[in-house]
Coordinates of C-alpha atoms and ligand atoms in Angstrom, one line a residue:
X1 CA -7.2 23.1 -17.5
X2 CA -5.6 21.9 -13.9
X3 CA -2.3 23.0 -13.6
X4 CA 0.1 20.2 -14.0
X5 CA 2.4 20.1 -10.9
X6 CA 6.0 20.0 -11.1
X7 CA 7.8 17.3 -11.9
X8 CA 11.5 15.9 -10.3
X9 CA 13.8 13.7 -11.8
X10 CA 16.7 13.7 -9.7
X11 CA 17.4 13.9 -5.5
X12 CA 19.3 17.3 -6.3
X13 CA 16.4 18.8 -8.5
X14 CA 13.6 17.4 -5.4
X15 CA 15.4 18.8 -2.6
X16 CA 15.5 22.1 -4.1
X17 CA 12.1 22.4 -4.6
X18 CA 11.5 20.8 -0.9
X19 CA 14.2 23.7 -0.1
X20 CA 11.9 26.1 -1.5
X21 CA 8.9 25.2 0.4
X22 CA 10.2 24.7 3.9
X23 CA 12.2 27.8 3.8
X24 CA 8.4 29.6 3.0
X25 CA 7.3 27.7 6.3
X26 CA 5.0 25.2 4.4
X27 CA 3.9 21.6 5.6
X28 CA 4.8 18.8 3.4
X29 CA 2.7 15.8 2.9
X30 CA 3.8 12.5 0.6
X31 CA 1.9 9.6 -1.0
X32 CA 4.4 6.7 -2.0
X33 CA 3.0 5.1 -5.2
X34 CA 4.2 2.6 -8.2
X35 CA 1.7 4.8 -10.5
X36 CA -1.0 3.1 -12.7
X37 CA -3.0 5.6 -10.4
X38 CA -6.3 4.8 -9.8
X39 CA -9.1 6.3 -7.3
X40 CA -7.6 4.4 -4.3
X41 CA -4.5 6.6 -4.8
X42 CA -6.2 9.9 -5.6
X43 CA -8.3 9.1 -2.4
X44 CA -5.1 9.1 -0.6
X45 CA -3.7 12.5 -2.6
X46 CA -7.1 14.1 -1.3
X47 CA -6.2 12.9 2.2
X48 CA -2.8 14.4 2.3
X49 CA -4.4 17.6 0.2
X50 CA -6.3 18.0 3.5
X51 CA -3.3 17.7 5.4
X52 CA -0.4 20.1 4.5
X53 CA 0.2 23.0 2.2
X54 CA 2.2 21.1 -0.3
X55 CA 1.6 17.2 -1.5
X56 CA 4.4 15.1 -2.9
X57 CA 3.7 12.2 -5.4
X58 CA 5.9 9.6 -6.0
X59 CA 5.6 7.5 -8.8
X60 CA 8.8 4.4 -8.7
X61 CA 8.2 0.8 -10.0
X62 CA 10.4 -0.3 -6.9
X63 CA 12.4 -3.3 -8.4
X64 CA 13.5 -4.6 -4.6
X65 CA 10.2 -5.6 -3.7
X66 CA 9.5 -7.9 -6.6
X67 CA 10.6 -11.2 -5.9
X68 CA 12.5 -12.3 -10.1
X69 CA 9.3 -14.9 -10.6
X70 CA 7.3 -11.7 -10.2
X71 CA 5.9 -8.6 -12.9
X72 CA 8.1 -6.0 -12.3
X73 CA 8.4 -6.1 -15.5
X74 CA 4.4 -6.4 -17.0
X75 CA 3.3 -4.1 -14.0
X76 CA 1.4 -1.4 -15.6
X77 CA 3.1 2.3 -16.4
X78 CA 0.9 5.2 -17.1
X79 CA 2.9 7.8 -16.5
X80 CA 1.2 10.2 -18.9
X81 CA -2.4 9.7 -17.6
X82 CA -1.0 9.6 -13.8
X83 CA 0.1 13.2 -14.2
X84 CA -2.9 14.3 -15.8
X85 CA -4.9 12.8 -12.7
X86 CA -2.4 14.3 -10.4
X87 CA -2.8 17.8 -12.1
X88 CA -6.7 17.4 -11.5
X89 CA -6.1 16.5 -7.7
X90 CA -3.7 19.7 -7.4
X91 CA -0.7 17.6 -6.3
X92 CA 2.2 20.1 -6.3
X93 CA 5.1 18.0 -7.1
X94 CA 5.5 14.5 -8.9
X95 CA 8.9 12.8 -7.7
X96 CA 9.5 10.0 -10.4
X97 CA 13.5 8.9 -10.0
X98 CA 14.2 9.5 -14.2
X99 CA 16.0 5.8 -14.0
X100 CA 16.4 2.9 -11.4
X101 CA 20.0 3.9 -10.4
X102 CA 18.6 7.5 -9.1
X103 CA 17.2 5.3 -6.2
X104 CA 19.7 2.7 -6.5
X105 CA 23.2 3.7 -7.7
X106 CA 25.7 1.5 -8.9
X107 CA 27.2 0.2 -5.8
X108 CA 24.1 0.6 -3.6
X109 CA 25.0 -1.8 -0.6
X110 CA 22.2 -0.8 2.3
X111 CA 19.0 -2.0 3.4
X112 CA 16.2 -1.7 6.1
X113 CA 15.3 -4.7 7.1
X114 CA 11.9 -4.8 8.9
X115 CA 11.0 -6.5 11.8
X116 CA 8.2 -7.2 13.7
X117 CA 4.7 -7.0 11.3
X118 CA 6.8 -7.5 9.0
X119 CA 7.7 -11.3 10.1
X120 CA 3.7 -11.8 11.0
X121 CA 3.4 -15.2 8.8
X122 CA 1.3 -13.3 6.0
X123 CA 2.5 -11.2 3.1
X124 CA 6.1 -12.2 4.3
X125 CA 5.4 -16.0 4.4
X126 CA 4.5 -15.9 0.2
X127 CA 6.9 -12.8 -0.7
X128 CA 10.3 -13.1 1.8
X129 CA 12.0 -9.9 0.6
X130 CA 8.4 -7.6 -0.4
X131 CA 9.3 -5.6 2.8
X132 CA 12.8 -5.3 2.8
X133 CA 12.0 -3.9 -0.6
X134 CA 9.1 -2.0 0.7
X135 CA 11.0 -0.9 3.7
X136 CA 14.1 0.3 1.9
X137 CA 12.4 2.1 -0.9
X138 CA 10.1 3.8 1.8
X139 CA 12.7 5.0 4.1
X140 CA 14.8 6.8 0.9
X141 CA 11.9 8.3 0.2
X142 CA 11.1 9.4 3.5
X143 CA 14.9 10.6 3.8
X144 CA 14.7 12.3 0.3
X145 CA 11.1 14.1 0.9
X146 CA 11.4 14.9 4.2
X147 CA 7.9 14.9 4.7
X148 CA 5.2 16.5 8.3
X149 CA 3.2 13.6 6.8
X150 CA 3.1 10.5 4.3
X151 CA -0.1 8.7 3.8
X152 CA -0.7 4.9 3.0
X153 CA -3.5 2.8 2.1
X154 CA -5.3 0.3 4.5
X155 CA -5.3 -1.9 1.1
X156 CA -2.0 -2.9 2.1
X157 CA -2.6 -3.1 5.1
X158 CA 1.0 -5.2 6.7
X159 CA 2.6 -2.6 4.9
X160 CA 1.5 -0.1 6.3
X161 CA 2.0 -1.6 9.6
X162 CA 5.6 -2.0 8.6
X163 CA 6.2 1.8 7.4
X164 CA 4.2 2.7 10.8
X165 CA 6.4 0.3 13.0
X166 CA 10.2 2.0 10.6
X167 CA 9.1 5.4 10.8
X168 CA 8.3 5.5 14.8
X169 CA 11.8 3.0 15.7
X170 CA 14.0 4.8 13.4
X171 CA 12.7 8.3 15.0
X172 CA 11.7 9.7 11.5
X173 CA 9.9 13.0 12.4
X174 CA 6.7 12.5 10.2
X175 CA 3.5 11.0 10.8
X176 CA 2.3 7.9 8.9
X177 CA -1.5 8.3 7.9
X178 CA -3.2 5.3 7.2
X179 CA -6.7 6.1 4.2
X180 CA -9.8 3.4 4.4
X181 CA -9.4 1.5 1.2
X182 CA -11.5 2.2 -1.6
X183 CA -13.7 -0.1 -3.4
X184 CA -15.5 -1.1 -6.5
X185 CA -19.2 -1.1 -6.4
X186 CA -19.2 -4.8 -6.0
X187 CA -17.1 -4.4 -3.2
X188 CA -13.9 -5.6 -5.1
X189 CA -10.6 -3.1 -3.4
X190 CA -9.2 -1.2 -6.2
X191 CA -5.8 -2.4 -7.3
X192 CA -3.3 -1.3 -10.4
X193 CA -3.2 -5.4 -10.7
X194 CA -7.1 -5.7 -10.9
X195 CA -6.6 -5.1 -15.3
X196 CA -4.6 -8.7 -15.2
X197 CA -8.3 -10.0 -14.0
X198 CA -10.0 -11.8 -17.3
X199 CA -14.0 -11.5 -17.2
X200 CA -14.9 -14.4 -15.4
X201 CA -11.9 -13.8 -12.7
X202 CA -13.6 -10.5 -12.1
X203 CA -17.2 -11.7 -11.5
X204 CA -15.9 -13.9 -8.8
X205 CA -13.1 -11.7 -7.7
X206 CA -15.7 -9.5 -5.0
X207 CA -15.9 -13.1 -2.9
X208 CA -12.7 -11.9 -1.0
X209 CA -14.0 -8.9 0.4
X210 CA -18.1 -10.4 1.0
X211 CA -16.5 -13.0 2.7
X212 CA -14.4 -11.0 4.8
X213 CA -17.4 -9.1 6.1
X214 CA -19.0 -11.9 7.1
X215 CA -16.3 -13.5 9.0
X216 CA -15.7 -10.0 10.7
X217 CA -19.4 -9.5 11.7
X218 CA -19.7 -13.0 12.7
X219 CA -16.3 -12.7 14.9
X220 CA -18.0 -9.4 16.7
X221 CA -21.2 -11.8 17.5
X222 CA -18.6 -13.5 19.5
X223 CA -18.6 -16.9 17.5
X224 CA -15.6 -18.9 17.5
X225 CA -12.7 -17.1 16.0
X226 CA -11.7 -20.4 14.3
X227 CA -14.6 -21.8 13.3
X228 CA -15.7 -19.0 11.0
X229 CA -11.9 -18.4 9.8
X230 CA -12.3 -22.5 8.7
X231 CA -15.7 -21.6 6.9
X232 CA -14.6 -17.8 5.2
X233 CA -11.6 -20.6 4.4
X234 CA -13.6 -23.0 2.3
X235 CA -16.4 -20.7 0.9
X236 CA -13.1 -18.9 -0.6
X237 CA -11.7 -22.0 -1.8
X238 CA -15.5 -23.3 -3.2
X239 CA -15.3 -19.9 -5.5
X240 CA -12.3 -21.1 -7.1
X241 CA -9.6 -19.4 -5.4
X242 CA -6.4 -20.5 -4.0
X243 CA -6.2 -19.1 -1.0
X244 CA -2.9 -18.5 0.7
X245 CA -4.3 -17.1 4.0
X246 CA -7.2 -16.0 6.2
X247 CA -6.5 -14.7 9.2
X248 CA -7.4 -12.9 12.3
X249 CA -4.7 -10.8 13.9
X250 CA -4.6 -7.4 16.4
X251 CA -5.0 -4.7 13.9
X252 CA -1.2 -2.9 15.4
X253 CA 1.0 -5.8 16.1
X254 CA -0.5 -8.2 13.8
X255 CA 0.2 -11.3 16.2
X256 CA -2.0 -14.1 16.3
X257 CA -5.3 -13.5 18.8
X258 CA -8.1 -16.2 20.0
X259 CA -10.8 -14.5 20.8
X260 CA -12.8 -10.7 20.3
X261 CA -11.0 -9.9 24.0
X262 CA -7.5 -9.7 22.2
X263 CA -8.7 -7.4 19.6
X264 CA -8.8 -4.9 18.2
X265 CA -8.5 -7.3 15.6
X266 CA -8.5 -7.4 11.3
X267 CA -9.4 -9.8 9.5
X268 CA -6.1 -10.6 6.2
X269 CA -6.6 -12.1 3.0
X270 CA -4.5 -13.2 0.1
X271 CA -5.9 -15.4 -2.6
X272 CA -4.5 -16.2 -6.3
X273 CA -7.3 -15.9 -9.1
X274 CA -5.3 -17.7 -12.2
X275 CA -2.5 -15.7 -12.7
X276 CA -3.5 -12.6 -10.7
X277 CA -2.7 -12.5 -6.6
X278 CA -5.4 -10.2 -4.3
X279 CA -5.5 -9.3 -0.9
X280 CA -7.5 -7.1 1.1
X281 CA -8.2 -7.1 4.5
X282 CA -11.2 -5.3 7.4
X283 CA -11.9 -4.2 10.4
X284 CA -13.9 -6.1 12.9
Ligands
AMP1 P1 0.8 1.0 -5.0 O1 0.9 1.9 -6.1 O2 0.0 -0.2 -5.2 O3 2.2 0.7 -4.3 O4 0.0 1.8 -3.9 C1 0.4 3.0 -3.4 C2 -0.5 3.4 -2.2 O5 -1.9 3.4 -2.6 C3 -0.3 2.4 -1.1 O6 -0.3 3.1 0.2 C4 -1.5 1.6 -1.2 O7 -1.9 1.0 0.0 C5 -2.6 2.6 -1.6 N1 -3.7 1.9 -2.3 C6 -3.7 1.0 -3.3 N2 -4.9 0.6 -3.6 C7 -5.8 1.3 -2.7 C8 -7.2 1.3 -2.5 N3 -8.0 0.5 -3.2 N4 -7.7 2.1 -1.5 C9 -6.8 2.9 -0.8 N5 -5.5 2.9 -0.9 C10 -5.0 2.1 -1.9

């Protein structure tokens, strides 16, 4: 049987175990997750395994980055089976806040407000406040942890430009780690939302990322950046998806580009399937 690692509750009972660790000279390394833990998240937990001598889970269902119409409510908790997975990956130490008002006490009156990626016209044109929630929740838990490292998925990939762009202008010592996103076989990206998916949702949900690939290798032929966004556009919107974007952007700064020369660029998606919302994004 894996050992199951230790678990926090509170910022007093985590920072004595970080205590503990930093006074025996060890390297700390944090993954950031809502739970529902699937293998994009234990991909990342192997990264950061790699990385340091101790790894730090969090598991929070961060209420501030829900917009009200959203399902902070219906988003799926495992708790049970995510520290069973954890215990299998060796994580040392699970930090799961035992309430909301361990991260946010009555009276909590301060945010991070993100800049930058985080006003790119994508994520933040369809969910205003996502990463003031993100940034805000991220930043405590950076603060809190104290971590050499902290690893995020390329999944999400503006966030991770975000926590990138906070950590490096608000001179947190750490070093963000972005992990390639893992996939189903059909080339669906794994995603803790990917159970709201009913059967025939799922057959067409692997469109996103086939067209994607297309448009990237396309784009590195040297065809017309807009041309092939217009068509990836329509063949998503022919597969019954309503798309909210496709775009091309530089992979760091996430402005707008016009041609290859601009790059390095990634391609963004974000399409609704009935009720359920995907994105996923690549390389080109
Ligand atoms: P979440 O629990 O959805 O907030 O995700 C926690 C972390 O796991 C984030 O850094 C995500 O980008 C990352 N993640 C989620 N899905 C995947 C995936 N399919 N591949 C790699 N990383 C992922």
């Amino acid at each position: 049987m894996a050992r199951r690692p230790k678990l926090a509750r509170t910022v007093a009972a985590l920072r004595r175990q970080i205590a503990c660790w930093r006074e025996a000279g060890e390297t700390i390394a944090l993954v950031p997750t809502m739970g529902a833990l699937h293998e994009g998240h234990l991909s990342l937990v192997r990264l950061a395994r790699r990385r340091a001598d101790r790894m730090v889970v969090s598991i929070f269902v961060n209420p501030a980055q829900f917009a009200p119409a959203e399902d902070f409510s219906a988003y799926p908790r495992t708790f049970a089976t995510d520290v069973a997975a954890l215990a299998q990956e060796r994580a040392d130490l699970v930090w799961a806040p035992a309430n909301v008002s361990v991260m946010y006490p009555q009276g909590f009156a301060t945010r991070i407000v993100p800049e930058g990626p985080a006003l790119a016209g994508l994520e933040d044109a369809y969910r205003p406040d996502f990463f003031k929630g993100v940034a805000t929740v991220v930043a405590k838990l950076f603060i809190q942890v104290a971590p050499d490292f902290a690893v995020f998925g390329e999944k999400d990939y503006q966030q991770l430009r975000v926590v990138t762009r906070m950590a490096r202008d608000l001179d947190l010592p750490l070093r963000v780690i972005g992990a390639p996103t893992v996939r189903e076989a059909d080339g669906l990206a794994m995603s803790s939302r990917n159970v709201y998916l009913t059967a025939d949702e799922r057959a067409v949900a692997p469109t996103l990322y086939r067209v994607l690939k297309l448009c990237a290798k396309k784009i590195a032929e040297g065809r017309s950046i807009q041309t092939i966004l217009t068509e990836g556009r329509d063949a998503i919107e022919r597969a019954r998806f309503a798309l909210d974007y496709l775009e091309a952007r530089h992979a760091e700064t996430l402005l707008p580009v016009t041609s290859v020369a601009d790059g390095p660029l990634r391609l963004l998606v974000a399409a609704q399937l009935g009720k359920t919302r995907l994105i996923d994004n690549v390389g080109v």
